[in-house]
Tab-separated table of C-alpha atoms and ligand atoms in Angstrom:
chain	number	residue	atom	x	y	z
P	25	MET	CA	103.811	68.941	-30.986
P	26	LEU	CA	103.021	69.898	-27.460
P	27	TYR	CA	99.927	71.605	-28.754
P	28	GLN	CA	98.776	68.456	-30.618
P	29	GLN	CA	99.366	66.310	-27.525
P	30	SER	CA	97.266	68.669	-25.468
P	31	ILE	CA	94.476	68.609	-28.055
P	32	SER	CA	94.397	64.799	-28.173
P	33	LYS	CA	94.437	64.603	-24.306
P	34	LEU	CA	91.567	67.038	-24.271
P	35	GLN	CA	89.677	64.904	-26.808
P	36	THR	CA	90.270	61.735	-24.779
P	37	PHE	CA	89.144	63.584	-21.667
P	38	ILE	CA	85.964	64.786	-23.390
P	39	GLN	CA	85.264	61.290	-24.750
P	40	LYS	CA	85.751	59.792	-21.286
P	41	GLN	CA	83.500	62.435	-19.807
P	42	SER	CA	80.788	61.729	-22.398
P	43	LEU	CA	81.029	58.032	-21.727
P	44	VAL	CA	80.726	58.738	-18.011
P	45	HIS	CA	77.702	60.909	-18.718
P	46	ILE	CA	76.093	58.394	-21.036
P	47	GLY	CA	76.791	55.693	-18.467
P	48	ALA	CA	75.245	57.789	-15.710
P	49	PHE	CA	72.295	58.613	-17.931
P	50	LEU	CA	71.719	54.949	-18.794
P	51	THR	CA	72.016	53.923	-15.151
P	52	THR	CA	69.462	56.574	-14.149
P	53	LEU	CA	67.149	55.523	-16.979
P	54	LEU	CA	67.432	51.866	-16.052
P	55	SER	CA	66.754	52.554	-12.412
P	56	ILE	CA	63.706	54.663	-13.334
P	57	ILE	CA	62.376	51.825	-15.498
P	58	LEU	CA	63.142	49.283	-12.794
P	59	CYS	CA	61.537	51.385	-10.073
P	60	SER	CA	58.371	52.017	-12.054
P	61	TRP	CA	58.217	48.359	-13.048
P	62	LEU	CA	58.600	47.409	-9.389
P	63	ALA	CA	55.998	49.987	-8.401
P	64	ILE	CA	53.566	48.605	-10.993
P	65	ALA	CA	54.364	45.045	-10.021
P	66	GLN	CA	53.769	45.837	-6.380
P	67	GLN	CA	50.541	47.682	-7.027
P	68	PRO	CA	47.655	45.557	-5.872
P	69	VAL	CA	45.441	43.970	-8.493
P	70	THR	CA	41.853	45.195	-8.195
P	71	LEU	CA	39.080	42.704	-8.806
P	72	ASN	CA	35.706	44.210	-9.683
P	73	MET	CA	32.417	42.588	-8.818
P	74	LEU	CA	28.830	43.790	-9.242
P	75	ILE	CA	26.425	42.965	-6.409
P	76	THR	CA	22.972	44.071	-5.211
P	77	ALA	CA	23.243	47.018	-2.809
P	78	PRO	CA	21.757	45.213	0.245
P	79	ASP	CA	24.041	42.206	-0.338
P	80	ALA	CA	27.079	44.485	-0.404
P	81	GLN	CA	26.712	45.396	3.277
P	82	PRO	CA	27.455	41.953	4.746
P	83	TRP	CA	30.456	41.659	2.378
P	84	ARG	CA	31.788	44.944	3.676
P	85	GLN	CA	31.318	43.894	7.312
P	86	GLY	CA	34.644	42.133	7.652
P	87	LEU	CA	34.668	39.640	4.807
P	88	ILE	CA	36.543	41.840	2.345
P	89	ARG	CA	38.802	43.362	4.987
P	90	ASP	CA	39.910	39.893	6.148
P	91	PHE	CA	40.497	38.725	2.587
P	92	GLU	CA	42.603	41.782	1.741
P	93	ALA	CA	44.639	41.396	4.930
P	94	ASP	CA	45.437	37.795	3.924
P	95	ASN	CA	46.143	38.814	0.303
P	96	PRO	CA	47.935	42.181	0.325
P	97	GLY	CA	48.379	42.040	-3.475
P	98	ILE	CA	44.632	41.892	-4.203
P	99	ARG	CA	41.843	44.410	-3.677
P	100	LEU	CA	38.145	43.719	-4.115
P	101	ASN	CA	36.022	46.542	-5.468
P	102	LEU	CA	32.280	46.038	-5.021
P	103	VAL	CA	30.071	47.859	-7.484
P	104	GLU	CA	26.598	48.213	-5.999
P	105	GLY	CA	23.690	47.464	-8.335
P	106	PRO	CA	19.885	47.433	-8.061
P	107	ASN	CA	18.162	45.161	-5.579
P	108	ALA	CA	16.575	42.715	-8.028
P	109	THR	CA	18.389	39.757	-9.480
P	110	ASN	CA	17.005	40.253	-13.022
P	111	LEU	CA	18.145	43.889	-13.121
P	112	LEU	CA	21.600	42.879	-11.912
P	113	GLU	CA	21.735	40.157	-14.532
P	114	ASP	CA	20.875	42.719	-17.220
P	115	LEU	CA	23.816	44.867	-16.142
P	116	TYR	CA	26.274	41.955	-16.228
P	117	THR	CA	24.824	40.825	-19.565
P	118	SER	CA	25.132	44.209	-21.267
P	119	SER	CA	28.698	44.627	-20.000
P	120	PHE	CA	29.652	41.280	-21.568
P	121	ILE	CA	27.790	41.939	-24.810
P	122	LEU	CA	29.305	45.397	-25.245
P	123	GLY	CA	32.811	43.996	-24.576
P	124	GLU	CA	35.451	45.454	-22.238
P	125	SER	CA	33.455	44.276	-19.209
P	126	PRO	CA	35.079	45.674	-16.058
P	127	TYR	CA	34.010	42.658	-13.977
P	128	ASP	CA	36.471	39.954	-12.954
P	129	LEU	CA	34.366	38.099	-10.441
P	130	ILE	CA	30.718	37.373	-11.097
P	131	ASN	CA	28.404	37.049	-8.140
P	132	MET	CA	25.876	34.783	-9.792
P	133	ASP	CA	22.338	33.881	-8.881
P	134	VAL	CA	21.823	30.135	-9.283
P	135	ILE	CA	19.568	30.766	-12.304
P	136	TRP	CA	22.195	32.593	-14.367
P	137	THR	CA	24.793	29.853	-14.773
P	138	SER	CA	23.411	28.151	-17.884
P	139	LYS	CA	22.914	31.389	-19.800
P	140	PHE	CA	26.303	32.887	-18.906
P	141	ALA	CA	28.134	29.626	-19.576
P	142	ALA	CA	26.324	29.011	-22.885
P	143	ALA	CA	27.230	32.545	-23.992
P	144	GLY	CA	30.915	31.813	-23.274
P	145	TRP	CA	31.289	34.540	-20.657
P	146	LEU	CA	32.657	32.294	-17.899
P	147	LEU	CA	35.883	30.390	-17.286
P	148	PRO	CA	35.369	26.691	-16.536
P	149	LEU	CA	36.560	25.862	-13.030
P	150	ASP	CA	36.732	22.045	-13.137
P	151	ASP	CA	40.535	21.887	-13.189
P	152	ARG	CA	40.829	24.123	-10.161
P	153	ILE	CA	38.791	22.136	-7.653
P	154	SER	CA	38.673	18.427	-6.806
P	155	GLN	CA	35.563	16.267	-6.519
P	156	GLN	CA	36.428	15.766	-2.860
P	157	GLU	CA	36.425	19.521	-2.213
P	158	LEU	CA	33.114	19.875	-4.045
P	159	ALA	CA	31.544	17.121	-1.946
P	160	ALA	CA	31.550	19.510	1.049
P	161	PHE	CA	28.838	21.617	-0.655
P	162	SER	CA	25.154	20.801	-1.051
P	163	PRO	CA	24.764	18.759	-4.268
P	164	LYS	CA	21.930	20.956	-5.577
P	165	ASP	CA	24.040	24.077	-5.138
P	166	VAL	CA	26.900	22.433	-7.055
P	167	GLU	CA	24.466	21.255	-9.728
P	168	GLY	CA	23.248	24.845	-10.069
P	169	GLY	CA	26.829	25.869	-10.946
P	170	LYS	CA	27.148	23.442	-13.878
P	171	TYR	CA	26.319	23.704	-17.526
P	172	GLN	CA	26.693	20.706	-19.863
P	173	ASP	CA	28.673	18.875	-17.172
P	174	LYS	CA	31.232	21.639	-16.727
P	175	LEU	CA	31.545	23.646	-13.543
P	176	TYR	CA	31.394	27.468	-13.742
P	177	ARG	CA	30.290	28.652	-10.309
P	178	ILE	CA	31.275	27.788	-6.738
P	179	PRO	CA	28.360	28.192	-4.308
P	180	MET	CA	28.965	30.947	-1.786
P	181	ARG	CA	25.591	30.740	-0.093
P	182	SER	CA	22.457	28.722	-0.614
P	183	ASP	CA	18.879	29.902	-0.336
P	184	ALA	CA	15.457	28.311	-0.088
P	185	GLY	CA	11.985	29.811	0.155
P	186	VAL	CA	10.361	29.350	3.584
P	187	LEU	CA	7.162	30.306	5.382
P	188	TYR	CA	7.407	32.566	8.431
P	189	TYR	CA	4.514	32.598	10.872
P	190	ARG	CA	3.548	34.403	14.059
P	191	GLU	CA	4.047	31.627	16.572
P	192	ASP	CA	2.690	33.748	19.449
P	193	LEU	CA	-0.633	34.572	17.792
P	194	ILE	CA	-1.206	31.044	16.537
P	195	LYS	CA	-0.568	29.625	20.025
P	196	GLN	CA	-2.765	32.215	21.741
P	197	ALA	CA	-5.606	31.304	19.381
P	198	GLY	CA	-5.154	27.616	20.247
P	199	LEU	CA	-4.227	26.795	16.649
P	200	LYS	CA	-1.436	24.849	14.973
P	201	PRO	CA	0.870	26.142	12.211
P	202	PRO	CA	-0.623	25.490	8.743
P	203	GLN	CA	0.117	22.471	6.567
P	204	THR	CA	-2.069	23.185	3.569
P	205	PHE	CA	-3.030	26.245	1.511
P	206	ASP	CA	-6.517	26.028	3.056
P	207	ASP	CA	-5.075	26.007	6.609
P	208	LEU	CA	-3.137	29.154	5.806
P	209	MET	CA	-6.263	30.928	4.570
P	210	ARG	CA	-8.365	29.747	7.527
P	211	ILE	CA	-5.821	30.702	10.205
P	212	SER	CA	-5.262	34.072	8.547
P	213	GLN	CA	-8.975	34.874	8.560
P	214	THR	CA	-9.402	33.696	12.160
P	215	LEU	CA	-6.580	35.955	13.349
P	216	GLN	CA	-7.838	38.847	11.216
P	217	LYS	CA	-11.314	38.488	12.741
P	218	LYS	CA	-9.807	38.596	16.205
P	219	ASP	CA	-8.232	41.890	15.174
P	220	LYS	CA	-4.799	40.523	15.967
P	221	ILE	CA	-3.393	41.527	12.617
P	222	ASN	CA	-4.384	43.527	9.551
P	223	TRP	CA	-3.292	40.992	6.992
P	224	GLY	CA	-2.973	37.223	6.891
P	225	TYR	CA	-0.316	36.560	4.273
P	226	VAL	CA	2.238	38.506	2.238
P	227	TRP	CA	4.120	37.210	-0.789
P	228	GLN	CA	6.189	38.651	-3.662
P	229	GLY	CA	3.743	39.630	-6.419
P	230	ARG	CA	5.623	42.235	-8.433
P	231	GLN	CA	6.594	41.454	-12.035
P	232	TYR	CA	10.220	40.375	-11.452
P	233	GLU	CA	12.269	37.248	-10.754
P	234	GLY	CA	11.042	37.003	-7.146
P	235	LEU	CA	7.498	36.449	-8.465
P	236	VAL	CA	8.391	33.287	-10.356
P	237	ALA	CA	10.565	31.992	-7.492
P	238	MET	CA	7.546	32.311	-5.172
P	239	PHE	CA	5.225	30.861	-7.829
P	240	ALA	CA	7.453	27.816	-8.426
P	241	GLU	CA	6.706	26.806	-4.817
P	242	VAL	CA	2.924	27.224	-5.008
P	243	LEU	CA	2.902	25.426	-8.360
P	244	ASP	CA	4.860	22.486	-6.962
P	245	GLY	CA	2.577	22.434	-3.892
P	246	PHE	CA	-0.343	21.776	-6.264
P	247	GLY	CA	1.615	19.083	-8.131
P	248	GLY	CA	2.249	21.228	-11.210
P	249	PHE	CA	5.416	22.104	-13.097
P	250	TRP	CA	6.811	24.938	-15.201
P	251	VAL	CA	9.371	23.494	-17.641
P	252	LYS	CA	10.933	20.038	-17.340
P	253	PRO	CA	14.637	20.620	-17.989
P	254	ASP	CA	15.293	17.233	-19.670
P	255	THR	CA	12.399	17.153	-22.140
P	256	LEU	CA	11.594	20.914	-22.185
P	257	GLU	CA	7.942	19.967	-21.652
P	258	VAL	CA	5.940	23.046	-20.609
P	259	GLY	CA	3.270	22.700	-17.887
P	260	LEU	CA	1.904	26.233	-17.703
P	261	ASP	CA	-1.443	25.502	-19.368
P	262	ARG	CA	-2.226	22.517	-17.131
P	263	PRO	CA	-4.997	22.620	-14.488
P	264	GLU	CA	-2.478	22.626	-11.590
P	265	THR	CA	-1.103	25.976	-12.759
P	266	LEU	CA	-4.580	27.482	-12.730
P	267	LYS	CA	-5.166	26.159	-9.206
P	268	ALA	CA	-1.932	27.806	-8.051
P	269	ILE	CA	-3.003	31.128	-9.590
P	270	GLU	CA	-6.455	30.771	-8.075
P	271	PHE	CA	-4.977	30.335	-4.601
P	272	LEU	CA	-2.906	33.511	-4.955
P	273	ARG	CA	-5.809	35.494	-6.382
P	274	ASN	CA	-8.034	34.306	-3.533
P	275	THR	CA	-5.581	35.633	-0.961
P	276	VAL	CA	-6.304	39.108	-2.342
P	277	SER	CA	-10.006	38.728	-3.151
P	278	GLN	CA	-10.692	37.296	0.310
P	279	GLY	CA	-8.829	40.098	2.038
P	280	VAL	CA	-6.053	37.836	3.395
P	281	SER	CA	-3.359	39.656	1.410
P	282	PRO	CA	-3.292	43.408	0.804
P	283	PRO	CA	-4.269	44.481	-2.751
P	284	GLY	CA	-0.811	46.021	-3.140
P	285	VAL	CA	0.830	42.596	-2.778
P	286	THR	CA	1.005	42.352	-6.588
P	287	THR	CA	3.590	45.150	-6.484
P	288	TYR	CA	5.699	43.831	-3.585
P	289	GLN	CA	9.289	42.589	-3.646
P	290	GLU	CA	11.038	40.747	-0.800
P	291	GLU	CA	11.825	43.828	1.245
P	292	ASP	CA	8.277	45.275	1.020
P	293	THR	CA	6.844	42.035	2.365
P	294	ARG	CA	9.521	41.660	5.038
P	295	ARG	CA	8.968	45.191	6.367
P	296	LEU	CA	5.214	44.718	6.566
P	297	PHE	CA	5.567	41.390	8.369
P	298	GLN	CA	8.200	42.790	10.705
P	299	SER	CA	5.971	45.711	11.639
P	300	GLY	CA	3.694	43.148	13.315
P	301	GLN	CA	0.699	43.589	11.029
P	302	VAL	CA	0.830	40.222	9.248
P	303	ALA	CA	0.471	36.542	10.292
P	304	PHE	CA	2.417	34.811	7.464
P	305	LEU	CA	5.267	35.750	5.166
P	306	ARG	CA	6.821	33.820	2.287
P	307	SER	CA	10.457	34.804	2.031
P	308	TRP	CA	14.072	33.654	2.163
P	309	PRO	CA	16.037	32.923	5.349
P	310	TYR	CA	17.756	36.353	5.288
P	311	ALA	CA	14.599	37.744	6.941
P	312	TRP	CA	15.118	35.709	10.129
P	313	PRO	CA	17.922	37.702	11.830
P	314	LEU	CA	16.143	40.934	10.879
P	315	ALA	CA	12.882	39.738	12.441
P	316	GLN	CA	14.859	38.739	15.555
P	317	ALA	CA	16.823	41.980	15.805
P	318	GLU	CA	16.646	43.863	19.097
P	319	ASN	CA	14.454	46.641	17.760
P	320	SER	CA	12.098	44.303	15.873
P	321	PRO	CA	8.485	44.365	17.131
P	322	ILE	CA	8.172	40.622	16.383
P	323	ARG	CA	11.409	39.498	18.046
P	324	GLY	CA	10.922	36.073	19.685
P	325	LYS	CA	7.424	35.733	18.195
P	326	VAL	CA	8.233	34.096	14.881
P	327	GLY	CA	8.311	30.502	13.678
P	328	ILE	CA	9.689	29.235	10.370
P	329	GLN	CA	8.611	26.159	8.383
P	330	PRO	CA	8.488	24.748	4.847
P	331	MET	CA	5.893	26.181	2.493
P	332	VAL	CA	2.313	24.868	2.674
P	333	HIS	CA	0.841	22.590	-0.015
P	334	ALA	CA	-2.372	21.040	-1.315
P	335	PRO	CA	-3.570	17.866	0.469
P	336	GLY	CA	-1.612	14.840	-0.739
P	337	TYR	CA	1.425	16.880	-1.830
P	338	THR	CA	4.499	18.148	0.021
P	339	GLY	CA	5.533	21.753	0.573
P	340	ALA	CA	8.133	22.962	-1.893
P	341	ALA	CA	10.957	25.414	-1.434
P	342	CYS	CA	12.421	27.172	-4.421
P	343	LEU	CA	16.187	26.780	-4.528
P	344	GLY	CA	17.898	30.143	-4.655
P	345	GLY	CA	21.439	31.056	-3.849
P	346	TRP	CA	24.505	32.893	-5.004
P	347	GLY	CA	27.911	31.705	-6.124
P	348	LEU	CA	31.105	33.018	-7.651
P	349	GLY	CA	32.439	32.622	-11.149
P	350	ILE	CA	35.295	34.171	-13.153
P	351	ALA	CA	34.634	36.310	-16.221
P	352	LYS	CA	36.434	34.918	-19.276
P	353	SER	CA	37.443	38.488	-20.129
P	354	SER	CA	39.139	39.062	-16.750
P	355	ARG	CA	42.838	39.930	-16.900
P	356	HIS	CA	43.296	38.531	-13.390
P	357	PRO	CA	41.892	34.987	-13.381
P	358	GLU	CA	44.462	33.704	-10.875
P	359	GLU	CA	43.688	36.444	-8.346
P	360	ALA	CA	39.970	35.928	-8.977
P	361	TRP	CA	40.345	32.232	-8.196
P	362	LYS	CA	42.209	33.079	-4.971
P	363	ALA	CA	39.267	35.286	-3.990
P	364	ILE	CA	36.768	32.524	-4.782
P	365	GLN	CA	38.753	30.042	-2.706
P	366	TYR	CA	38.774	32.453	0.198
P	367	PHE	CA	35.126	33.518	0.061
P	368	THR	CA	33.827	29.978	-0.282
P	369	SER	CA	36.149	28.603	2.407
P	370	ARG	CA	34.670	27.104	5.559
P	371	GLU	CA	35.863	29.878	7.870
P	372	ALA	CA	34.865	32.826	5.678
P	373	GLN	CA	31.448	31.327	5.064
P	374	ARG	CA	30.983	30.622	8.762
P	375	ARG	CA	31.630	34.271	9.675
P	376	PHE	CA	29.491	35.503	6.783
P	377	ILE	CA	26.550	33.331	7.843
P	378	LEU	CA	26.871	34.320	11.496
P	379	SER	CA	26.808	38.006	10.677
P	380	ALA	CA	24.321	38.053	7.786
P	381	GLY	CA	21.974	35.119	8.466
P	382	TYR	CA	22.317	33.665	4.990
P	383	VAL	CA	22.055	29.950	4.270
P	384	PRO	CA	25.382	28.080	4.048
P	385	SER	CA	26.355	26.194	0.932
P	386	ARG	CA	28.732	23.986	2.968
P	387	ARG	CA	26.740	21.161	4.512
P	388	GLU	CA	28.644	20.880	7.794
P	389	LEU	CA	27.812	24.500	8.675
P	390	PHE	CA	24.086	23.704	9.016
P	391	THR	CA	24.942	21.825	12.221
P	392	ASP	CA	27.874	23.947	13.404
P	393	PRO	CA	27.204	24.568	17.154
P	394	GLU	CA	27.743	28.328	17.014
P	395	ILE	CA	25.540	28.699	13.943
P	396	VAL	CA	22.793	26.498	15.428
P	397	ALA	CA	22.909	28.516	18.671
P	398	LYS	CA	22.093	31.602	16.628
P	399	TYR	CA	19.806	29.991	14.023
P	400	PRO	CA	18.137	26.958	15.639
P	401	HIS	CA	16.204	26.130	12.447
P	402	TYR	CA	19.321	25.490	10.322
P	403	PRO	CA	19.607	21.697	10.784
P	404	HIS	CA	16.047	21.465	9.479
P	405	LEU	CA	16.806	23.922	6.709
P	406	LEU	CA	19.354	21.475	5.289
P	407	GLU	CA	16.477	19.075	4.513
P	408	VAL	CA	14.574	21.924	2.908
P	409	VAL	CA	17.567	22.799	0.695
P	410	ASP	CA	18.079	19.136	-0.223
P	411	ASN	CA	14.469	18.868	-1.399
P	412	ALA	CA	14.211	22.275	-2.996
P	413	VAL	CA	12.842	22.783	-6.517
P	414	LEU	CA	15.157	24.279	-9.101
P	415	ARG	CA	13.858	26.833	-11.530
P	416	PRO	CA	14.532	25.215	-14.948
P	417	PRO	CA	18.337	25.172	-15.413
P	418	ILE	CA	18.252	25.879	-19.154
P	419	ALA	CA	20.262	28.323	-21.265
P	420	GLN	CA	17.084	30.241	-22.207
P	421	TYR	CA	16.080	30.667	-18.558
P	422	ALA	CA	16.066	34.488	-18.582
P	423	GLN	CA	13.565	34.654	-21.476
P	424	THR	CA	11.523	31.739	-20.079
P	425	SER	CA	11.235	33.541	-16.770
P	426	ASP	CA	10.432	36.832	-18.455
P	427	ILE	CA	7.463	35.226	-20.282
P	428	LEU	CA	6.052	33.780	-17.067
P	429	GLN	CA	6.643	37.023	-15.153
P	430	ARG	CA	4.628	39.014	-17.706
P	431	TYR	CA	1.629	36.690	-18.014
P	432	LEU	CA	1.517	35.720	-14.361
P	433	SER	CA	1.590	39.337	-13.273
P	434	ALA	CA	-1.249	40.095	-15.732
P	435	ALA	CA	-3.295	37.181	-14.360
P	436	LEU	CA	-2.676	38.058	-10.706
P	437	SER	CA	-3.427	41.722	-11.037
P	438	GLY	CA	-6.632	41.054	-13.023
P	439	ARG	CA	-5.367	42.454	-16.330
P	440	MET	CA	-5.876	39.073	-18.039
P	441	ASN	CA	-8.049	36.057	-17.504
P	442	PRO	CA	-5.743	33.405	-15.886
P	443	GLU	CA	-6.598	30.670	-18.362
P	444	GLN	CA	-5.902	32.819	-21.408
P	445	ALA	CA	-2.795	34.248	-19.803
P	446	MET	CA	-1.350	30.796	-19.127
P	447	GLN	CA	-2.252	29.510	-22.596
P	448	ALA	CA	-0.391	32.441	-24.082
P	449	ALA	CA	2.546	31.966	-21.666
P	450	ALA	CA	2.749	28.246	-22.492
P	451	ALA	CA	2.580	28.880	-26.263
P	452	GLU	CA	5.265	31.570	-26.110
P	453	THR	CA	7.514	29.373	-23.970
P	454	ARG	CA	7.107	26.459	-26.384
P	455	ARG	CA	7.966	28.715	-29.314
P	456	LEU	CA	11.080	29.896	-27.496
P	457	LEU	CA	12.213	26.392	-26.590
P	458	GLY	CA	11.193	24.887	-29.940
P	459	THR	CA	8.886	22.285	-28.351
P	460	LYS	CA	5.301	21.180	-28.976
P	461	LYS	CA	2.374	20.660	-26.623
P	462	VAL	CA	2.526	17.079	-25.274
R	11	LIG	C1	17.027	35.437	-3.686
R	11	LIG	C2	17.499	34.072	-4.179
R	11	LIG	C3	17.664	34.098	-5.671
R	11	LIG	C4	16.375	34.538	-6.334
R	11	LIG	C5	15.972	35.924	-5.807
R	11	LIG	C6	14.609	36.316	-6.360
R	11	LIG	O1	18.047	36.354	-3.807
R	11	LIG	O2	18.695	33.702	-3.573
R	11	LIG	O3	18.034	32.826	-6.148
R	11	LIG	O4	16.470	34.561	-7.724
R	11	LIG	O5	15.902	35.906	-4.396
R	11	LIG	O6	14.232	37.579	-5.933
């Protein structure tokens, strides 16, 4: 009896012990799960964004650090890409086509919106921002972020092609800054003859997106057009286009531009101008603070004005600019939106512009006293942006641009007769867009 009692006590004891053990085990397991869940939950979300390597620097100078300090749960990882918008676009495009794109935020050139939106790669942003908030931005920049009346991109910075000139040399020669294409040629040759400079004018002539951005301005200055977005009418085989090509070819044949200009991108032209060897440069406003930097040989000697034009026309600036969108495939759309709100906010943009010399997309910043003290030409630049020409905002823009890049480059570098080149470019563009010659 006593023996049986002892056995059953022992059994109860063992059972209790097992329960205690199981309980302890479960508690430990639960706390491990809880801790790792908490650890995962507290781990910052990383947003990936691809950007051209030179553009990454100004982002790294404070902008990202300040954003991350304000948003401890979010990290921004910049992936540096090649310094040409079309190459960057190719990388974004292939990542979306192949699926599993790593990018959450898309730093978009103004010309990409239609294609990316039409392909369904972007989240619409209309519900996230009010009309009143949008009214603070330049209307053309907002327009450049829309496709079929839906908004996909918030403008982070604007851009517009401008003409830089050597104010000092022009004054010393008793001349005035140029108004027309002919003035530009004449002043260049006068200064070249005086041995003041080696070259008169540098422009972006390489076969890439910068070529057609530059060309859109010359074309408009002669009263021509490329593609009308509403009717898809193509103007490449019209006489104005040939005049625009003739002007550019003359710059080389008359020794005003170096023969190598047909291989130059923005930075090649900017470096040559900044070295003091050139009278005129067509570029974007980013070149201004660099030309004015302490070690720049042309510091304090440069003027900036709208592009020249043919008599009877006005000078045109090509609208450029970059904005932010959210990839539809992103797993962190809310965090991505927070980042967009921050980077396009008044304060962030103000600091970005002051440090990098880019063009604001918020209108009030063009006349902000601190910004004007540093960049006195900005109030005037607002007019330039307001009147800028858009490259055709159509879903087939990338192919349309590619056609013009190929034939224009062939015509400018003498590989094709300009008339034949433009007839072929016009025919190919019409085939692509499904339109007929009007
Ligand atoms: C600038 C402009 C952009 C344009 C590019 C061409 O980055 O902002 O819109 O496409 O230059 O090179």
